[in-house]
C-alpha atoms as an extended CHARMM CRD file, in Angstrom:
* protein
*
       124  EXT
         1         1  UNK       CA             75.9620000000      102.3230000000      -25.8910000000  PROA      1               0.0000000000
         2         2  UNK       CA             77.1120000000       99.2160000000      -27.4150000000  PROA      2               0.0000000000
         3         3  UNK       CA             75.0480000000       98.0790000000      -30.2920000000  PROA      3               0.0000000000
         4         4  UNK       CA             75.3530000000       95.7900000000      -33.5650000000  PROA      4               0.0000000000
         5         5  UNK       CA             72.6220000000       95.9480000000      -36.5180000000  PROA      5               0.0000000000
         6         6  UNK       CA             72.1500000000       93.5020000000      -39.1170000000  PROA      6               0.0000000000
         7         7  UNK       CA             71.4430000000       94.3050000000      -42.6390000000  PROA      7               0.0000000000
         8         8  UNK       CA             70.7930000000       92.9860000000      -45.8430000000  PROA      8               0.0000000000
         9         9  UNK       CA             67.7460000000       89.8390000000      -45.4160000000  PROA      9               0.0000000000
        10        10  UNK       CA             64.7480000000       89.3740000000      -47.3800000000  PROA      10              0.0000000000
        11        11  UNK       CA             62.9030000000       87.1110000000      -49.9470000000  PROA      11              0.0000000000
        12        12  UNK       CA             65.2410000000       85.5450000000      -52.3680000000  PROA      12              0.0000000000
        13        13  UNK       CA             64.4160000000       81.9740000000      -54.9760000000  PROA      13              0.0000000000
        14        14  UNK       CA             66.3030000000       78.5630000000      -54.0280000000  PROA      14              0.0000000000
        15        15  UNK       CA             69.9880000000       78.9780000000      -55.6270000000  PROA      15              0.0000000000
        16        16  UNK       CA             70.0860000000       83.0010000000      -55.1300000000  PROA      16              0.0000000000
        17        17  UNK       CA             72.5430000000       85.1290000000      -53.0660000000  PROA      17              0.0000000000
        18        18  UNK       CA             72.0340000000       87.5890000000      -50.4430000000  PROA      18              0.0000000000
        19        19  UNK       CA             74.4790000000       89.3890000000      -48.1710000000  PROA      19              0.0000000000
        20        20  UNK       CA             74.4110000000       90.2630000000      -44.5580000000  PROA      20              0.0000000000
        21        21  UNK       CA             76.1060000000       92.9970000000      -42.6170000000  PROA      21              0.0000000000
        22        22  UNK       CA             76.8310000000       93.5380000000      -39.0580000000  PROA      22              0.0000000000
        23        23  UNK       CA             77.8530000000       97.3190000000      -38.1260000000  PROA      23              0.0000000000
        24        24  UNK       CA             79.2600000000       97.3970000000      -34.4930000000  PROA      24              0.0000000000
        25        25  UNK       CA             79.0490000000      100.7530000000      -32.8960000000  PROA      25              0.0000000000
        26        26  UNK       CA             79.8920000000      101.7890000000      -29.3900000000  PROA      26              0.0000000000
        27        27  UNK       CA             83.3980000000       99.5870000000      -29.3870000000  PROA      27              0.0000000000
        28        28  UNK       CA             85.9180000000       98.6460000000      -31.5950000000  PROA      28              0.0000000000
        29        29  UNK       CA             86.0190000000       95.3490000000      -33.7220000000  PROA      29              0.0000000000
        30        30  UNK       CA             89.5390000000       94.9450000000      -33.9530000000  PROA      30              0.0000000000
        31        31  UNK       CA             89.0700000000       93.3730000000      -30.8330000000  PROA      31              0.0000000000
        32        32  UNK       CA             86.2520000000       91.1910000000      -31.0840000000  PROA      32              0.0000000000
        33        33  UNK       CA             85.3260000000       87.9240000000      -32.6020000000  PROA      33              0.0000000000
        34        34  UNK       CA             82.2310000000       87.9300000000      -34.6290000000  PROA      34              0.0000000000
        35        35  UNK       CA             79.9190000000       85.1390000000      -34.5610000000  PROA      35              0.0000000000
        36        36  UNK       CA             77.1050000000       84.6620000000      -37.0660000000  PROA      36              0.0000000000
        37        37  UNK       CA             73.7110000000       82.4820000000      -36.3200000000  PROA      37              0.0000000000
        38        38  UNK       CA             69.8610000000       81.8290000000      -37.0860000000  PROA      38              0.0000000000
        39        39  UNK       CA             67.4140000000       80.6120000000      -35.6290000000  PROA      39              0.0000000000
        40        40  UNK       CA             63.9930000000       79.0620000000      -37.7430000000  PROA      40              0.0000000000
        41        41  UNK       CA             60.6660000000       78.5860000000      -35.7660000000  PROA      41              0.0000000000
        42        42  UNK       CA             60.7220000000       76.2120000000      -33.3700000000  PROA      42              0.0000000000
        43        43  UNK       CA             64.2500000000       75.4390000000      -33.6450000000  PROA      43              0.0000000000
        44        44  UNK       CA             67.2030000000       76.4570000000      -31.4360000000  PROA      44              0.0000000000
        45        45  UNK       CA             69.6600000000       78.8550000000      -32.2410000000  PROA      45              0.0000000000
        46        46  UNK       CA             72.2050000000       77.7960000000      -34.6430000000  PROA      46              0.0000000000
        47        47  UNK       CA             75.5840000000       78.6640000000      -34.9000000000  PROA      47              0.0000000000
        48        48  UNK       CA             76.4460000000       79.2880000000      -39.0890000000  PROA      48              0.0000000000
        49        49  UNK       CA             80.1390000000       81.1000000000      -38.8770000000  PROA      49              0.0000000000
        50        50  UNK       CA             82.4740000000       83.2430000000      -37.0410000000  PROA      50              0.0000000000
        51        51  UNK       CA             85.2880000000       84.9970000000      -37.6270000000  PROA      51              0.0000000000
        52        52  UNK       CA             88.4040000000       86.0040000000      -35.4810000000  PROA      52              0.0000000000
        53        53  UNK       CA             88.8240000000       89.8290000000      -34.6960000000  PROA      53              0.0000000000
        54        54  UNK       CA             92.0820000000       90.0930000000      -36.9650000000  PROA      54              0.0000000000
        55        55  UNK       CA             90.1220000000       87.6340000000      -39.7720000000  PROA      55              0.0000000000
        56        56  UNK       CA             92.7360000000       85.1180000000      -39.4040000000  PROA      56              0.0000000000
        57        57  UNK       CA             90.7340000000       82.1840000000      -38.2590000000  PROA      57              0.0000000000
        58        58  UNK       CA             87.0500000000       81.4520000000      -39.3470000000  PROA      58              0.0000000000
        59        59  UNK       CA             84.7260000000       78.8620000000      -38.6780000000  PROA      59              0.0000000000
        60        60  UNK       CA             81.1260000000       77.4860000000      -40.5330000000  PROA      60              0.0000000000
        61        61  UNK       CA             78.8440000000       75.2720000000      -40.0430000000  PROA      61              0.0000000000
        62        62  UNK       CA             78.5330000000       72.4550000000      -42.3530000000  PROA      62              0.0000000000
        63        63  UNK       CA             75.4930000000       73.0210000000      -43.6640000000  PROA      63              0.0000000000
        64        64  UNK       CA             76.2640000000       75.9660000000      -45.0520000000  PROA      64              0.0000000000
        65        65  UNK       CA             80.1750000000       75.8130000000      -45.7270000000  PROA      65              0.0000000000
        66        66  UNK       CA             81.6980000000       75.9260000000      -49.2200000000  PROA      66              0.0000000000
        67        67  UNK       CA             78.4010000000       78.3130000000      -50.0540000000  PROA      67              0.0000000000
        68        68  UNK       CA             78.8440000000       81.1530000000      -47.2380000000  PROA      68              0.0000000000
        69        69  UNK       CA             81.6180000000       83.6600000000      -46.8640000000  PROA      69              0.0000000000
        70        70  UNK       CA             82.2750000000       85.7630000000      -43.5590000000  PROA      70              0.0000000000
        71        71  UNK       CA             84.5580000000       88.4880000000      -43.9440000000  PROA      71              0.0000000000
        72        72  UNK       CA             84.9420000000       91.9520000000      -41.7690000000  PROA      72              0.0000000000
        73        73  UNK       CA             86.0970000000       95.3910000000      -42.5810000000  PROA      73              0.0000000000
        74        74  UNK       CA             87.5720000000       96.5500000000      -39.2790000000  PROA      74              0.0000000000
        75        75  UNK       CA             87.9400000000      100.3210000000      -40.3920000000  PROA      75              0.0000000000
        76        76  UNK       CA             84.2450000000      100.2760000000      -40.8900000000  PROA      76              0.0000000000
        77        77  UNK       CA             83.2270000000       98.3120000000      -37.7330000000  PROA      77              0.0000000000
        78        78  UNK       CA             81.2970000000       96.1520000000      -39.9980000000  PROA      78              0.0000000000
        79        79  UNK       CA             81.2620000000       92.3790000000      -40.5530000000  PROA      79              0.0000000000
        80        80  UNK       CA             79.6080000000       90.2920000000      -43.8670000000  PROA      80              0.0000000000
        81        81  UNK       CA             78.2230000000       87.5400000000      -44.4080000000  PROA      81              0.0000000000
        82        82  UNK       CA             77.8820000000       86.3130000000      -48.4630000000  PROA      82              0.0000000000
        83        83  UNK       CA             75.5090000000       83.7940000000      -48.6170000000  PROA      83              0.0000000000
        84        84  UNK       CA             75.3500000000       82.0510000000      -52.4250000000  PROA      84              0.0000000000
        85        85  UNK       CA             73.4050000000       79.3740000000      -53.5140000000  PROA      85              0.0000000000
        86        86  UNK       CA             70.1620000000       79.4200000000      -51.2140000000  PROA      86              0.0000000000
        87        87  UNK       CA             67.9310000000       76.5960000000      -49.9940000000  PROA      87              0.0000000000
        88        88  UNK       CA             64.6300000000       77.1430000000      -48.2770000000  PROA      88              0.0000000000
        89        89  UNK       CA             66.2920000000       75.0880000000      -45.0360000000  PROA      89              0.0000000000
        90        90  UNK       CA             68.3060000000       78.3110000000      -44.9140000000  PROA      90              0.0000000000
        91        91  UNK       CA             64.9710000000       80.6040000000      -43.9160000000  PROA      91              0.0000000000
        92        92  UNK       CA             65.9030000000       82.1130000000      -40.5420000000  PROA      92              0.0000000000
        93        93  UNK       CA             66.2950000000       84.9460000000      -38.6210000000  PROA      93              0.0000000000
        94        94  UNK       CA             69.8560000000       85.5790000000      -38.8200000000  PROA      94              0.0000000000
        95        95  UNK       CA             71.2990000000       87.6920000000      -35.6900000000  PROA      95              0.0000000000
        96        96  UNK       CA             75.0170000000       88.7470000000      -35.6430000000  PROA      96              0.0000000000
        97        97  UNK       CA             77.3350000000       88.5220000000      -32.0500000000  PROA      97              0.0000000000
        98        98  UNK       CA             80.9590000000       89.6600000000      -30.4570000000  PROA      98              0.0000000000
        99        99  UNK       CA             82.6790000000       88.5830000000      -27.4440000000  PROA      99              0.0000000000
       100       100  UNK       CA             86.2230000000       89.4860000000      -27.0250000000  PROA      100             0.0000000000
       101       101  UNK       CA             87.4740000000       85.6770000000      -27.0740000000  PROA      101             0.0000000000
       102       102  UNK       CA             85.4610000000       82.6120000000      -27.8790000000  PROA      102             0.0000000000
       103       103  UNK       CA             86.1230000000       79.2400000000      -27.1890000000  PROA      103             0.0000000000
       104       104  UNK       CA             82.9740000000       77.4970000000      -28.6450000000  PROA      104             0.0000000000
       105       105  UNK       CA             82.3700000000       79.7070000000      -31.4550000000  PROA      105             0.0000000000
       106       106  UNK       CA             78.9520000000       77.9660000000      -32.3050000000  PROA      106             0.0000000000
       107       107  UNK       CA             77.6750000000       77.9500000000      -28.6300000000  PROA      107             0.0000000000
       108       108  UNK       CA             75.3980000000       81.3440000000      -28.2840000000  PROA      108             0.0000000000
       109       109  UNK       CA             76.1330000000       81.6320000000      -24.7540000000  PROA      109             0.0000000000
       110       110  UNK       CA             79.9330000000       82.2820000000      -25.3370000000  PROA      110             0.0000000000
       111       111  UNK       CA             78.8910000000       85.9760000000      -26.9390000000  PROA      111             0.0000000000
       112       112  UNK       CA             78.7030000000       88.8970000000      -25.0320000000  PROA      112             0.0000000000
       113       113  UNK       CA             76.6990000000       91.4250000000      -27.5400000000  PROA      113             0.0000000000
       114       114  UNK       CA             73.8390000000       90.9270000000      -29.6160000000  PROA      114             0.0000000000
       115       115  UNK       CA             72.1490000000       92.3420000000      -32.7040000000  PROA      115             0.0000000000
       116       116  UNK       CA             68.5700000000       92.4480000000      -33.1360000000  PROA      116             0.0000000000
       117       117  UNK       CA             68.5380000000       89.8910000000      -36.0530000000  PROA      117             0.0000000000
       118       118  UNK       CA             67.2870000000       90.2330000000      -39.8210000000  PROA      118             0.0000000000
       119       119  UNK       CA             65.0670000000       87.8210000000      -41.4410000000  PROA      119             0.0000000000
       120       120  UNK       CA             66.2010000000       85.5890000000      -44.7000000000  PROA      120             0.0000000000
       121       121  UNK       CA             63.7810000000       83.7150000000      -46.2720000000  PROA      121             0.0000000000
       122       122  UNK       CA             64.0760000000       81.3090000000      -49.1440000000  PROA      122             0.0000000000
       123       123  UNK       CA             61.4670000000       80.3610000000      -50.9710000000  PROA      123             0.0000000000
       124       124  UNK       CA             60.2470000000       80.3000000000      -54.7770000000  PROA      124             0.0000000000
């Protein structure tokens, strides 16, 4: 009943742009932060940004700020996540989240909902 489905990965060169989306159905996302993260092979889950559920207040990791953008469009239940200027550390499967409140935004266990993920992988 409640569901989110990322959008938008695939193969792109060092220094290219891709963009991610996150539709929500089954609730609405004007009441719901949205937390972005990836997760590489062997490595933990990361948190990369969130975003508050009005878009006031957002939040990125800093190996990726000043190069990713996370935005929503609450009449579409949909969330976005522009990602410029690529590096091959960036190659993950990148997985989109909501909780109602979130305290730790990068900490995966503060989310309540989870998408299935999409894969991004940078590489020339």
């Amino acid at each position: 009943q409640l569901h989110l489905v990322e959008s938008g990965g695939g193969l792109v060169q060092p220094g290219g742009s891709l963009r991610l989306s996150c539709a929500v159905s089954g609730f609405s996302l004007d009441y719901y932060a949205i937390g972005w993260f990836r997760q590489a092979p062997g490595k933990e889950r990361e948190g990369v940004s969130c975003i508050s559920s009005n878009g006031g207040t957002t939040h990125y990791a800093d190996s990726v700020k000043g190069r990713f953008t996370i935005s929503r469009n609450n009449g579409k239940n949909t969330v976005y996540l522009q990602m410029n200027s690529l590096v091959p550390e960036d190659t993950a499967v990148y997985y989109c989240a909501a909780v109602p409140y979130v305290f730790s935004w990068d900490v995966a266990s503060e989310y309540d909902y989870w998408g299935q993920g999409t894969q991004v992988t940078v590489s020339s």
